Coordinates of C-alpha atoms in Angstrom, one line a residue:
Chain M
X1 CA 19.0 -6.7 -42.9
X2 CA 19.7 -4.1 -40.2
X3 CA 17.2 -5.3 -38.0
X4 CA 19.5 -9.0 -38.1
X5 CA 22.8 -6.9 -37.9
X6 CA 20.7 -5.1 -34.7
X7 CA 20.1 -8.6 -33.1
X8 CA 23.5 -10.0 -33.6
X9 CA 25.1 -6.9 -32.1
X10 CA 22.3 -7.2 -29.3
X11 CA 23.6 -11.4 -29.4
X12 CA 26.8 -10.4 -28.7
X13 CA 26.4 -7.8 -26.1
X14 CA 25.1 -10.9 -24.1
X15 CA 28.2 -13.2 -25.2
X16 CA 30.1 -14.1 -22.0
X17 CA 33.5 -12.3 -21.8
X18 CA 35.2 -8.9 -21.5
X19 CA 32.9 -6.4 -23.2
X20 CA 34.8 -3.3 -25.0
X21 CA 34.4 -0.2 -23.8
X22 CA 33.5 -1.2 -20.7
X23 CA 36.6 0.0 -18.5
X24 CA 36.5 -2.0 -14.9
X25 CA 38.0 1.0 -13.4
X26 CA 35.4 3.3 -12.1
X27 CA 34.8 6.8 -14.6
X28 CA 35.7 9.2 -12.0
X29 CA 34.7 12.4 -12.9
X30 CA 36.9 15.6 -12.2
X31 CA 36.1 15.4 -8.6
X32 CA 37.2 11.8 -8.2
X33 CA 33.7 11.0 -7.6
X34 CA 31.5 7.9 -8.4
X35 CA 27.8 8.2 -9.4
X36 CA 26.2 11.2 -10.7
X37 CA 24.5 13.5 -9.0
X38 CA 25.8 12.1 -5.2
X39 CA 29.1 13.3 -4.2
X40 CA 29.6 9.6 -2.4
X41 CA 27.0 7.2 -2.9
X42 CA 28.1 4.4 -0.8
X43 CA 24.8 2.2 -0.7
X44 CA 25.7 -0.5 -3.7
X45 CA 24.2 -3.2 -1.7
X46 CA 20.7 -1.5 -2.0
X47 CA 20.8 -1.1 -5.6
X48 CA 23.4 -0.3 -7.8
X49 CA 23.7 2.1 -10.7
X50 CA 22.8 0.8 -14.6
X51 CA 25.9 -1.3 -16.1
X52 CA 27.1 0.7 -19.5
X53 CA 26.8 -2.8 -21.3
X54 CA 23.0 -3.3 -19.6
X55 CA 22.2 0.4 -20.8
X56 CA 24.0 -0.7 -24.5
X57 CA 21.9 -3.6 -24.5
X58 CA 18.5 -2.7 -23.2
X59 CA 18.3 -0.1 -26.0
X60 CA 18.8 -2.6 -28.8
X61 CA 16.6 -4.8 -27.1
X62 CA 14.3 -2.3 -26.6
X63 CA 14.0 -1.8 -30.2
X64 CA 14.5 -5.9 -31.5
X65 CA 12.9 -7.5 -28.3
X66 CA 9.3 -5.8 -27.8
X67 CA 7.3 -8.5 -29.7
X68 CA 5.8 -11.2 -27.4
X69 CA 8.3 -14.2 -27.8
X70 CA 5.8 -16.8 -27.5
X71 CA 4.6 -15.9 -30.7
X72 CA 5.9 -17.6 -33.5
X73 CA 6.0 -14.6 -36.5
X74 CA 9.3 -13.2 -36.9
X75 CA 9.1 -9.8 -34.3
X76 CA 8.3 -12.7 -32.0
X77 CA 11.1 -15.1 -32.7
X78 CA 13.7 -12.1 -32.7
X79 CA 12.4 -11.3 -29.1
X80 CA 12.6 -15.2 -28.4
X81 CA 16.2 -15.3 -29.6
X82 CA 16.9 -12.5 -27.2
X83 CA 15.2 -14.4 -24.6
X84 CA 17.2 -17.1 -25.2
X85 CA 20.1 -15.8 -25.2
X86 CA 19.4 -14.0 -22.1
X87 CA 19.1 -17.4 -20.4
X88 CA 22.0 -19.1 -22.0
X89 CA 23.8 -16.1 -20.6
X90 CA 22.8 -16.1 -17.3
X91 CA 22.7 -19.6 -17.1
X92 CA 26.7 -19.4 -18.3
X93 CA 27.8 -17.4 -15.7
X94 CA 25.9 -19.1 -12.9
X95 CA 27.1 -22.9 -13.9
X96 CA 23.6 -23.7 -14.6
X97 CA 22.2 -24.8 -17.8
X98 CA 19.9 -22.7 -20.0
X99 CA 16.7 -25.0 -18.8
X100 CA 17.6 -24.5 -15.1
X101 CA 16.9 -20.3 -15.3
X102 CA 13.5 -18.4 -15.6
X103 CA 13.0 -14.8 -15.4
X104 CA 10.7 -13.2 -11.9
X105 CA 10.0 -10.1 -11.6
X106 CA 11.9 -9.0 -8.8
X107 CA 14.6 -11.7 -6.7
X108 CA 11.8 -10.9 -4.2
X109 CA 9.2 -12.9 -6.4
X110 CA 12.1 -15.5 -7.3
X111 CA 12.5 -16.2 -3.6
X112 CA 9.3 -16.7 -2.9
X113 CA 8.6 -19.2 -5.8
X114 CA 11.8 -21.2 -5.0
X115 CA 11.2 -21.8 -1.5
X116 CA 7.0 -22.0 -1.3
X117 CA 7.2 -23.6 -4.6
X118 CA 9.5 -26.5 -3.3
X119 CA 7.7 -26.4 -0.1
X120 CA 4.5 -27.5 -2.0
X121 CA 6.3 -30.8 -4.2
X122 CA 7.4 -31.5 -1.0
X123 CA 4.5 -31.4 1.1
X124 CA 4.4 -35.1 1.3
X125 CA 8.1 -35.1 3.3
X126 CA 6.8 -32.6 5.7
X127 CA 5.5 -29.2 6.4
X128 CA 8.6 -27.4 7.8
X129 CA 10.3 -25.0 6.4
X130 CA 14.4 -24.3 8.2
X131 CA 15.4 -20.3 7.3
X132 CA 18.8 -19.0 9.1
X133 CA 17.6 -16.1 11.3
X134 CA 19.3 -13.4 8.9
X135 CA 17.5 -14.4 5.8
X136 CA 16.6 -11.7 3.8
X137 CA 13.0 -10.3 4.7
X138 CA 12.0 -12.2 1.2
X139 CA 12.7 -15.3 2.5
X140 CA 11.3 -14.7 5.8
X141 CA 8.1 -13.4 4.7
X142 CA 7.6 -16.6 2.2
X143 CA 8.6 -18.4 5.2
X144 CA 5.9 -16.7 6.9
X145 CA 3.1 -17.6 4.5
X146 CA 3.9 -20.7 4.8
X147 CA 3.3 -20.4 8.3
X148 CA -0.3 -19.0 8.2
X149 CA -0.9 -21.5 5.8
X150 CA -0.6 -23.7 8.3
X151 CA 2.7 -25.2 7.9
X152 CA 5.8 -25.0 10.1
X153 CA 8.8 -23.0 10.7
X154 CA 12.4 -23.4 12.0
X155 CA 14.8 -20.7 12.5
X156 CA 18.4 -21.4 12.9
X157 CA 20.5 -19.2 14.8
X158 CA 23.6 -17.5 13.6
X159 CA 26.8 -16.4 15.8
X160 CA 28.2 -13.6 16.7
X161 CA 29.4 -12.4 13.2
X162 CA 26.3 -13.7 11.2
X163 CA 26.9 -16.9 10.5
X164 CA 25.3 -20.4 10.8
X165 CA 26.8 -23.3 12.4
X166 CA 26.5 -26.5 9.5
X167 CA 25.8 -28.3 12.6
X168 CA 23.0 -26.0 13.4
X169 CA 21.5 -27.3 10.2
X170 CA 20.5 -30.6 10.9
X171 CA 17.2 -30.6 9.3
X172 CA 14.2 -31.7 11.7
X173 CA 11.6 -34.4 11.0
X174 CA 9.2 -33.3 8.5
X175 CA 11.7 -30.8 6.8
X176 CA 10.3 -30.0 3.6
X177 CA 13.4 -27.4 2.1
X178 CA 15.6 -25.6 4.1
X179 CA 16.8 -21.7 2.7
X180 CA 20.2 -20.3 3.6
X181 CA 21.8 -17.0 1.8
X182 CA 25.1 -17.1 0.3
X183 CA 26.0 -13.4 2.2
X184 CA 24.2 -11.8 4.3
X185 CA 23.1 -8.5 2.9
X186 CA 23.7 -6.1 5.9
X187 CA 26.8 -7.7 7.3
X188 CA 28.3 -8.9 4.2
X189 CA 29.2 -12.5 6.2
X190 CA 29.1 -15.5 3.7
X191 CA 27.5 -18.4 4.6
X192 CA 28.9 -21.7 4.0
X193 CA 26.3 -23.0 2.1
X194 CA 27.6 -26.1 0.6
X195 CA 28.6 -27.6 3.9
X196 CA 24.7 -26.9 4.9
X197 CA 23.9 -28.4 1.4
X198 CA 25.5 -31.4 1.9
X199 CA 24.3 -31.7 5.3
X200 CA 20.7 -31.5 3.7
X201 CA 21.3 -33.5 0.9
X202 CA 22.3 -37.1 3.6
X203 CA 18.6 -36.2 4.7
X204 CA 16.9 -35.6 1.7
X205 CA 16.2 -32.0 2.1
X206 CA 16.7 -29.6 -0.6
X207 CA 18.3 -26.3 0.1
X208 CA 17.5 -22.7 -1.9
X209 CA 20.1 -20.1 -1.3
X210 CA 19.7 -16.3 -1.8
X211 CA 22.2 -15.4 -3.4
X212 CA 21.3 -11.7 -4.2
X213 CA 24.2 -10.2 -2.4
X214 CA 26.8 -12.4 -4.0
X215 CA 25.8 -12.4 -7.7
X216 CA 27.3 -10.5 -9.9
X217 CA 29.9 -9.6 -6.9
X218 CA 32.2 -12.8 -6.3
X219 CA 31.8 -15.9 -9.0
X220 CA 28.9 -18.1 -7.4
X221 CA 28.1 -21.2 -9.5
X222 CA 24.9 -23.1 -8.4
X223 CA 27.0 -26.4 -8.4
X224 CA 29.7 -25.5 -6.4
X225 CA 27.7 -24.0 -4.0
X226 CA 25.5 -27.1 -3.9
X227 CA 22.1 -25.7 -3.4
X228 CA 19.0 -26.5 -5.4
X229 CA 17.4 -23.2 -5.8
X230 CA 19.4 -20.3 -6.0
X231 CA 17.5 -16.4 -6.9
X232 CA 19.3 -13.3 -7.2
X233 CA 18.3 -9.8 -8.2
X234 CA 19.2 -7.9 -11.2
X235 CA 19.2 -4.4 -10.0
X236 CA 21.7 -5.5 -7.2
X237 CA 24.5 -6.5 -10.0
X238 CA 24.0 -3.8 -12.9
X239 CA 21.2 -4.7 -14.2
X240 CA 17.4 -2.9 -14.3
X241 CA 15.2 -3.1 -11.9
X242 CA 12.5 -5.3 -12.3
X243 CA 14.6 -8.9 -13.3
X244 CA 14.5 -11.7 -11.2
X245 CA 16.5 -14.8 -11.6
X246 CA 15.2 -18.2 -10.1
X247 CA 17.6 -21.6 -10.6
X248 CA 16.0 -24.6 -10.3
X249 CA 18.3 -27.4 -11.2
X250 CA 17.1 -30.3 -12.8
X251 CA 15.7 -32.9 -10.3
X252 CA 14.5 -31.0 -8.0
X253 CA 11.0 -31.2 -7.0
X254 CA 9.1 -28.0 -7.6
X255 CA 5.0 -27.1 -8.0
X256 CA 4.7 -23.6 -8.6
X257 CA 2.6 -22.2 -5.5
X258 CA 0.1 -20.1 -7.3
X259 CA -1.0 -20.0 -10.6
X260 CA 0.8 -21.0 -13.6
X261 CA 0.5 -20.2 -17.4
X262 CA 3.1 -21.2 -20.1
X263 CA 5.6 -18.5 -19.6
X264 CA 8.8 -19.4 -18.2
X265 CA 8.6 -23.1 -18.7
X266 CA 5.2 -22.9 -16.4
X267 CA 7.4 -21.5 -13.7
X268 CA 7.2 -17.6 -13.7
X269 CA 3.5 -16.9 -15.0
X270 CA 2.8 -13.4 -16.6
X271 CA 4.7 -11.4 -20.3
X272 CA 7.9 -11.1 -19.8
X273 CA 9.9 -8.0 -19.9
X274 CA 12.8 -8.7 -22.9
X275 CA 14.5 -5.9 -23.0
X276 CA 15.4 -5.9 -19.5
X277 CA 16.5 -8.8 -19.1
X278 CA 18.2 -8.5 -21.8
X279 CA 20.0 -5.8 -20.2
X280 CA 20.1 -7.9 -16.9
X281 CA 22.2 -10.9 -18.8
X282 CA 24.4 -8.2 -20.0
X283 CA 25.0 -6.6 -17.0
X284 CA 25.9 -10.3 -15.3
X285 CA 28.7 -11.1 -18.4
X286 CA 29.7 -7.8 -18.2
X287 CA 30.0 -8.2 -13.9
X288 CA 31.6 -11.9 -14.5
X289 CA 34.4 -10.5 -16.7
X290 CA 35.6 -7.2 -14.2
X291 CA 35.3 -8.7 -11.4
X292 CA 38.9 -10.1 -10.9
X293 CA 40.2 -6.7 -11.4
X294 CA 37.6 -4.7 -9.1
X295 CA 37.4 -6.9 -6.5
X296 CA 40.9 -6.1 -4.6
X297 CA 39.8 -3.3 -4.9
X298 CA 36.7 -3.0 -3.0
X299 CA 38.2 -5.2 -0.7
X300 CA 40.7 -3.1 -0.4
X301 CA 38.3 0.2 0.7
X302 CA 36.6 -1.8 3.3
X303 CA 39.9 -3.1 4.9
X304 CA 40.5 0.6 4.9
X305 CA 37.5 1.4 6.3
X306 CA 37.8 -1.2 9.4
X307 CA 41.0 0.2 9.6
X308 CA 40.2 3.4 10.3
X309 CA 37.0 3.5 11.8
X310 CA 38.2 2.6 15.5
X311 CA 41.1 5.2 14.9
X312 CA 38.2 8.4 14.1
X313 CA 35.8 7.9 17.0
X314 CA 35.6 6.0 20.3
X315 CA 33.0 3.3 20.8
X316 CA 32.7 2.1 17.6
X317 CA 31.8 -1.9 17.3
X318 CA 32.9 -3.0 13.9
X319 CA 30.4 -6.2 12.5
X320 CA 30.6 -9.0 10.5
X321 CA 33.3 -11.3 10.1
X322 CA 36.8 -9.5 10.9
X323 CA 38.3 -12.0 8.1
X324 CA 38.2 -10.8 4.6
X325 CA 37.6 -14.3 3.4
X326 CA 34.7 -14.5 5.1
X327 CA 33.0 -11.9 3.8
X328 CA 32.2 -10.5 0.5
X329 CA 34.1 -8.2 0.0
X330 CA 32.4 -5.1 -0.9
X331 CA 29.8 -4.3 2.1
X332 CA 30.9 -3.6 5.5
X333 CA 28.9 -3.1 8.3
X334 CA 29.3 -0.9 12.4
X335 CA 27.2 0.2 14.5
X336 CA 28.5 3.7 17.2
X337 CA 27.6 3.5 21.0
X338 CA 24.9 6.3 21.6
X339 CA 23.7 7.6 18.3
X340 CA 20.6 7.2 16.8
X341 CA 21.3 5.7 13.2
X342 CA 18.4 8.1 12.2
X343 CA 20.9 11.0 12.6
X344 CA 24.1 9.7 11.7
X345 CA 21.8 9.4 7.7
X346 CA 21.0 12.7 8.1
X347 CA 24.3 14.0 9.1
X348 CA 26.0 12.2 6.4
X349 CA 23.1 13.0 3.7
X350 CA 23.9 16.4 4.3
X351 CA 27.6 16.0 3.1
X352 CA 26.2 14.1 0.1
X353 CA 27.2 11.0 1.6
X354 CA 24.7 8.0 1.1
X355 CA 24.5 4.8 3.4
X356 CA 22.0 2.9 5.1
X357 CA 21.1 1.8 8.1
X358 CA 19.4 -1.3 10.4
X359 CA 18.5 0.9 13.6
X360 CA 15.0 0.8 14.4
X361 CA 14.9 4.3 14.1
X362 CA 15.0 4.8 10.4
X363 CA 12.5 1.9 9.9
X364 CA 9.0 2.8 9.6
X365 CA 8.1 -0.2 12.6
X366 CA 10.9 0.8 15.4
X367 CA 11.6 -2.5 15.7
X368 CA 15.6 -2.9 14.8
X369 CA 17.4 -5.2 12.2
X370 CA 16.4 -8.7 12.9
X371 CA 20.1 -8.9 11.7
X372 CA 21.6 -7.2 14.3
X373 CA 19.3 -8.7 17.0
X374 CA 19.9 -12.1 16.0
X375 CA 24.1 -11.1 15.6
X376 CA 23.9 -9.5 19.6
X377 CA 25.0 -6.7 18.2
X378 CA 24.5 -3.3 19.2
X379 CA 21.2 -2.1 17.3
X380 CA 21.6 1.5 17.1
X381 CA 23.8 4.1 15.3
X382 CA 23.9 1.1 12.5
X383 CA 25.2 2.0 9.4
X384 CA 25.9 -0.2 6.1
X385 CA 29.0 0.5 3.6
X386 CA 29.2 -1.3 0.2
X387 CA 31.0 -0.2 -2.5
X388 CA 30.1 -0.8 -6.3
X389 CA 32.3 -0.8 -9.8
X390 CA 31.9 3.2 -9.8
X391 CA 33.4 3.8 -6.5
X392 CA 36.5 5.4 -5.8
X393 CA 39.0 6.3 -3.3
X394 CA 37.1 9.9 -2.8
X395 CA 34.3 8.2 -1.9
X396 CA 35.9 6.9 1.0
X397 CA 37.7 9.3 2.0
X398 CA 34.1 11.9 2.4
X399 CA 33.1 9.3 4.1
X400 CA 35.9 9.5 6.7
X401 CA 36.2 12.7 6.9
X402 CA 32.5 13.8 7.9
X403 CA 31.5 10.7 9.7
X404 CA 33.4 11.4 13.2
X405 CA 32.1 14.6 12.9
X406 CA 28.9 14.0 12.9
X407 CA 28.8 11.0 15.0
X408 CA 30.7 13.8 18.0
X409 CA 27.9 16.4 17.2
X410 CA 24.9 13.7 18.0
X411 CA 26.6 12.4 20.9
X412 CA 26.6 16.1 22.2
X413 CA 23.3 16.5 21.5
X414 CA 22.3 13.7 23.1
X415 CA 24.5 14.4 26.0
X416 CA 25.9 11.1 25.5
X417 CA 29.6 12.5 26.3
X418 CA 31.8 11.4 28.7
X419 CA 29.9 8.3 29.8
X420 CA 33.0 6.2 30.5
X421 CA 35.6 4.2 28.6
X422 CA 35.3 0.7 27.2
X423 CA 35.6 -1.8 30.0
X424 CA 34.8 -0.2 32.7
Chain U
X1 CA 4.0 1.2 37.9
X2 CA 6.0 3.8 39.9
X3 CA 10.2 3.5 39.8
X4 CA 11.5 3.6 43.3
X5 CA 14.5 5.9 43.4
X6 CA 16.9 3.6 42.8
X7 CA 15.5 2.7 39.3
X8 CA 16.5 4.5 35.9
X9 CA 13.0 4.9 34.2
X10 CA 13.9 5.1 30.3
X11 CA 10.2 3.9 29.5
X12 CA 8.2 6.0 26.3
X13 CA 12.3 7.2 25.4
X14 CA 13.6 5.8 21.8
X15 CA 17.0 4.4 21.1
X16 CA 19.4 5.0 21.8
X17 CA 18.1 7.4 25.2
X18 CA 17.5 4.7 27.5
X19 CA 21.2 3.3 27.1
X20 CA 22.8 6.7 27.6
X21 CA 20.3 6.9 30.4
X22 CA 21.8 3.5 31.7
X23 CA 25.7 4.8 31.2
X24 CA 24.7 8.0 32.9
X25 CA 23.9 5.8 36.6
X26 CA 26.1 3.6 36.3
X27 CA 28.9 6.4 36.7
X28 CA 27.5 6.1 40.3
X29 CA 27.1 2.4 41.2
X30 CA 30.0 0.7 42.8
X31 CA 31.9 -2.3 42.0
X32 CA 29.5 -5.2 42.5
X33 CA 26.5 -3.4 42.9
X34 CA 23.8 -2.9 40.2
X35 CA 21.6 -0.9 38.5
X36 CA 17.9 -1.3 37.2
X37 CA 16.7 0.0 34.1
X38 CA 12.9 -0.5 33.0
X39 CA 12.5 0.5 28.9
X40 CA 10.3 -0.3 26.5
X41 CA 11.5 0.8 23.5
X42 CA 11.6 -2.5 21.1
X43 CA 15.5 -1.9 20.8
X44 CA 16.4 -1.6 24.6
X45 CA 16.4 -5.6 25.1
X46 CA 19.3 -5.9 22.0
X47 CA 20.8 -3.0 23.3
X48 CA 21.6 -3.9 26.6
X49 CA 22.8 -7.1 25.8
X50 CA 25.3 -5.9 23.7
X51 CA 26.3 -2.4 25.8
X52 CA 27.3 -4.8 28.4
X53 CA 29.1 -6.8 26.3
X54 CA 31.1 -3.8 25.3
X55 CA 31.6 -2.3 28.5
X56 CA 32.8 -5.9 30.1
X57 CA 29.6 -5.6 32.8
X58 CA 26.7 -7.8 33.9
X59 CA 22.9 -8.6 32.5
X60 CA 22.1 -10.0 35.8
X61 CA 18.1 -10.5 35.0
X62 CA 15.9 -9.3 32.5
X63 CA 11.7 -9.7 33.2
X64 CA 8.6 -8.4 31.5
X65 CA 7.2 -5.7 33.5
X66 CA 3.2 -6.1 34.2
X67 CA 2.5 -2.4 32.7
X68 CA 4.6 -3.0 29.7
X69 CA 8.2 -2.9 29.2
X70 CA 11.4 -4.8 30.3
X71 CA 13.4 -4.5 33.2
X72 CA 17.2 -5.2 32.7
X73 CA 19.0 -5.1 36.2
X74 CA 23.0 -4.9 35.3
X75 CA 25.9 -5.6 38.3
X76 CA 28.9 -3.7 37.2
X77 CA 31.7 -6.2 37.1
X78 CA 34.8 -3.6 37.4

């Protein structure tokens, strides 16, 4: 009798709507400060702390939701329900239907399957494979299997801000699926995805879309948008990591590219981890109902932060699309003439400020962002905003108050001082 | 491959060196004139591209150079 009480509560965590307790303004501590343990943590778009209702519902799960759920004695059936339920959920908030969601490990994995596993129903249309040249490296390592497999493919440029032209997605003979990201998820641009979709769709060609920056972040529904395919990640929204979502909606040709077993509707092979996502389909109803109120906001700390970036420091190039409607909302994106990005982390770490950055100097290959690169934008002294549910005003402000600072104290260093003003 | 004088050698420095190196000349070069910058940091080609865009001057040619690295030769506009 508990145990049933247990899974209804559990049931219910997962209901779509407002979830008590669960205040959409952030819990700032005495300091005015978001996430524990970092005096600003302003990396969101990397990975984003465990939702309260996630935590709430991965530790009923955790206790109700252990048992394999393709078993058919009762442990097993509870887990299935909370499977279920998990995918109803999801599949609410995403304007799919319950049949059109399976579970990945990672929105890594999901990418992959969506776009090799279309790729392979639709071998018989061709063997090319279109990808906008700011995909995430997911996509573009899928897209490069595909390549050494022997097929084909086409990269479509973006412009100056990160976005494709719909034109620019005309697909080419032999076009097998084409994958275009909802946002990008260093510049924050959105895409406009269902203009390429429809594009596509005159031609035959189904599109996936990543949508692992905008999930859980602005309301994306998988019909409105158009696409076919559409993954996301659940540790990028609230949820744990480990939980990724691929949409396949009905009609669309799909093979699964490797091997396949009856998990997931023969999509996702491999047990499947219940309790988190559990906790990931909490986290999404839980995103779905705040995000009205949080998102002016976050909008409101990266108008802020354009604002006031080119007021601080000289030779700043702000990135991305200068339009809020353009952009997500909640990442923002600049790069500083002269400084290595390397230590502008460092100098900011040291403040307890955490960001990230695309300059090829804190990657491990020195090559830069392909991001940036395929933007034309300046490649070094990159650094990456984005603001989450927990952050707050104070987080900004350390930001702004250390970063000119430290960006003067490299340039010194570097001896990269009085080098000339903009424009000759 | 040895730089004649006129050339700012930036090759086997990281970013963001060889662009201050680049700012640093072009103090000196006159209105319509240019400067030649060899680098080979994987960075440098991006770089230029968009320094000059910021600073309003002039990617006149860019070329492989036969011992490894680019060679960006930039005319300054104003």
């Amino acid at each position: 009798m508990v145990r049933q009480q247990r899974i209804s509560a559990a049931r219910q965590l997962l209901a779509s709507g407002p979830i008590r307790g669960c205040d959409a303004r952030p819990p700032a501590g005495a300091s005015g400060r978001s996430v524990a343990g970092v005096p600003a943590y302003l990396d969101h778009a990397s990975t984003t702390p465990l939702h309260p209702a996630a935590r709430a519902a991965y530790l009923v799960a955790l206790d109700d939701g252990w048992a394999d759920p393709a078993r058919l004695y009762r442990e097993g059936r509870r887990a299935r329900m909370l499977l279920d339920a998990a995918r109803e959920t999801v599949a609410g908030v995403l304007g799919a239907r319950p049949d059109e969601i399976s579970f990945t490990a990672s929105g890594t994995a999901a990418a992959g399957l969506a776009l090799l596993g279309t790729a392979a129903a639709r071998h018989r249309a061709g063997d090319v494979v279109m990808v906008s040249a700011v995909e995430h490296s997911s996509v573009l390592h899928a897209a490069a299997h595909h390549e050494r497999a022997g097929g084909r493919v086409v990269e479509v440029p973006v412009d100056g801000i990160g976005r494709v032209d719909p034109a620019g997605f005309a697909p080419v003979e032999g076009t097998a699926v084409a994958s275009l990201q909802h946002a990008n998820h260093e510049v924050g641009t959105i895409q406009p995805v269902a203009e390429v979709a429809e594009r596509l769709h005159a031609a035959g060609v189904p599109l996936h879309t990543d949508a692992a920056v905008t999930v859980g972040h602005l309301p994306v529904d998988l019909r409105v948008l158009g696409a076919d395919l559409l993954t996301a990640s659940a540790h990028k929204f609230g949820g744990p990591a480990g939980v990724g979502i691929l949409a396949v909606r009905t009609g669309t040709r799909w093979r699964s590219p490797g091997p396949v077993d009856e998990r997931e509707s023969g999509r996702v092979p491999g047990y499947p981890d219940v309790p988190a996502i559990v906790a990931a389909a909490a986290a999404l109803a839980a995103r779905a109902a705040e995000l009205a109120a949080q998102r002016p906001r976050l909008a409101g700390y990266v108008a802020e932060l354009r604002r006031r970036l080119p007021e601080l420091m000289d030779d700043v190039e702000l990135l991305g699309d200068p339009d809020p409607a353009g952009s997500v909302g909640h990442i923002s994106a600049f790069s500083c003439l002269y400084v290595e990005g390397e230590a502008l982390l460092a100098g900011l770490d040291r403040a307890g400020i955490a960001v990230s950055s695309g300059s090829s100097c804190t990657s491990d290959v020195l090559t830069p962002s392909h991001v940036l690169v395929a933007m034309g934008a300046l490649t070094h002294g990159n650094l990456r905003v984005s603001f989450g549910r927990e952050s707050t005003r104070a987080d900004l402000d350390a930001l702004l108050d250390v970063l000119p600072g430290v960006v003067r104290e490299v340039r010194a260093r570097l001896g990269a001082t009085d080098l000339g003003a903009a424009r000759g | 491959m040895t730089p004649t004088p006129d050339v700012v050698d930036a090759r086997g420095r990281r970013c963001p060196l060889p662009i201050i190196d680049l700012a640093r000349a072009f103090g000196s070069v006159a209105t319509g004139e240019t400067i030649t910058l060899w680098a080979d940091d994987p960075a440098a080609g991006p770089d230029v591209v968009a320094w000059c865009r910021l600073r309003g001057q002039e990617l006149v040619a860019t070329r492989e150079l036969p011992t490894g690295g680019q060679e960006f030769v930039v005319r300054r506009r104003g």
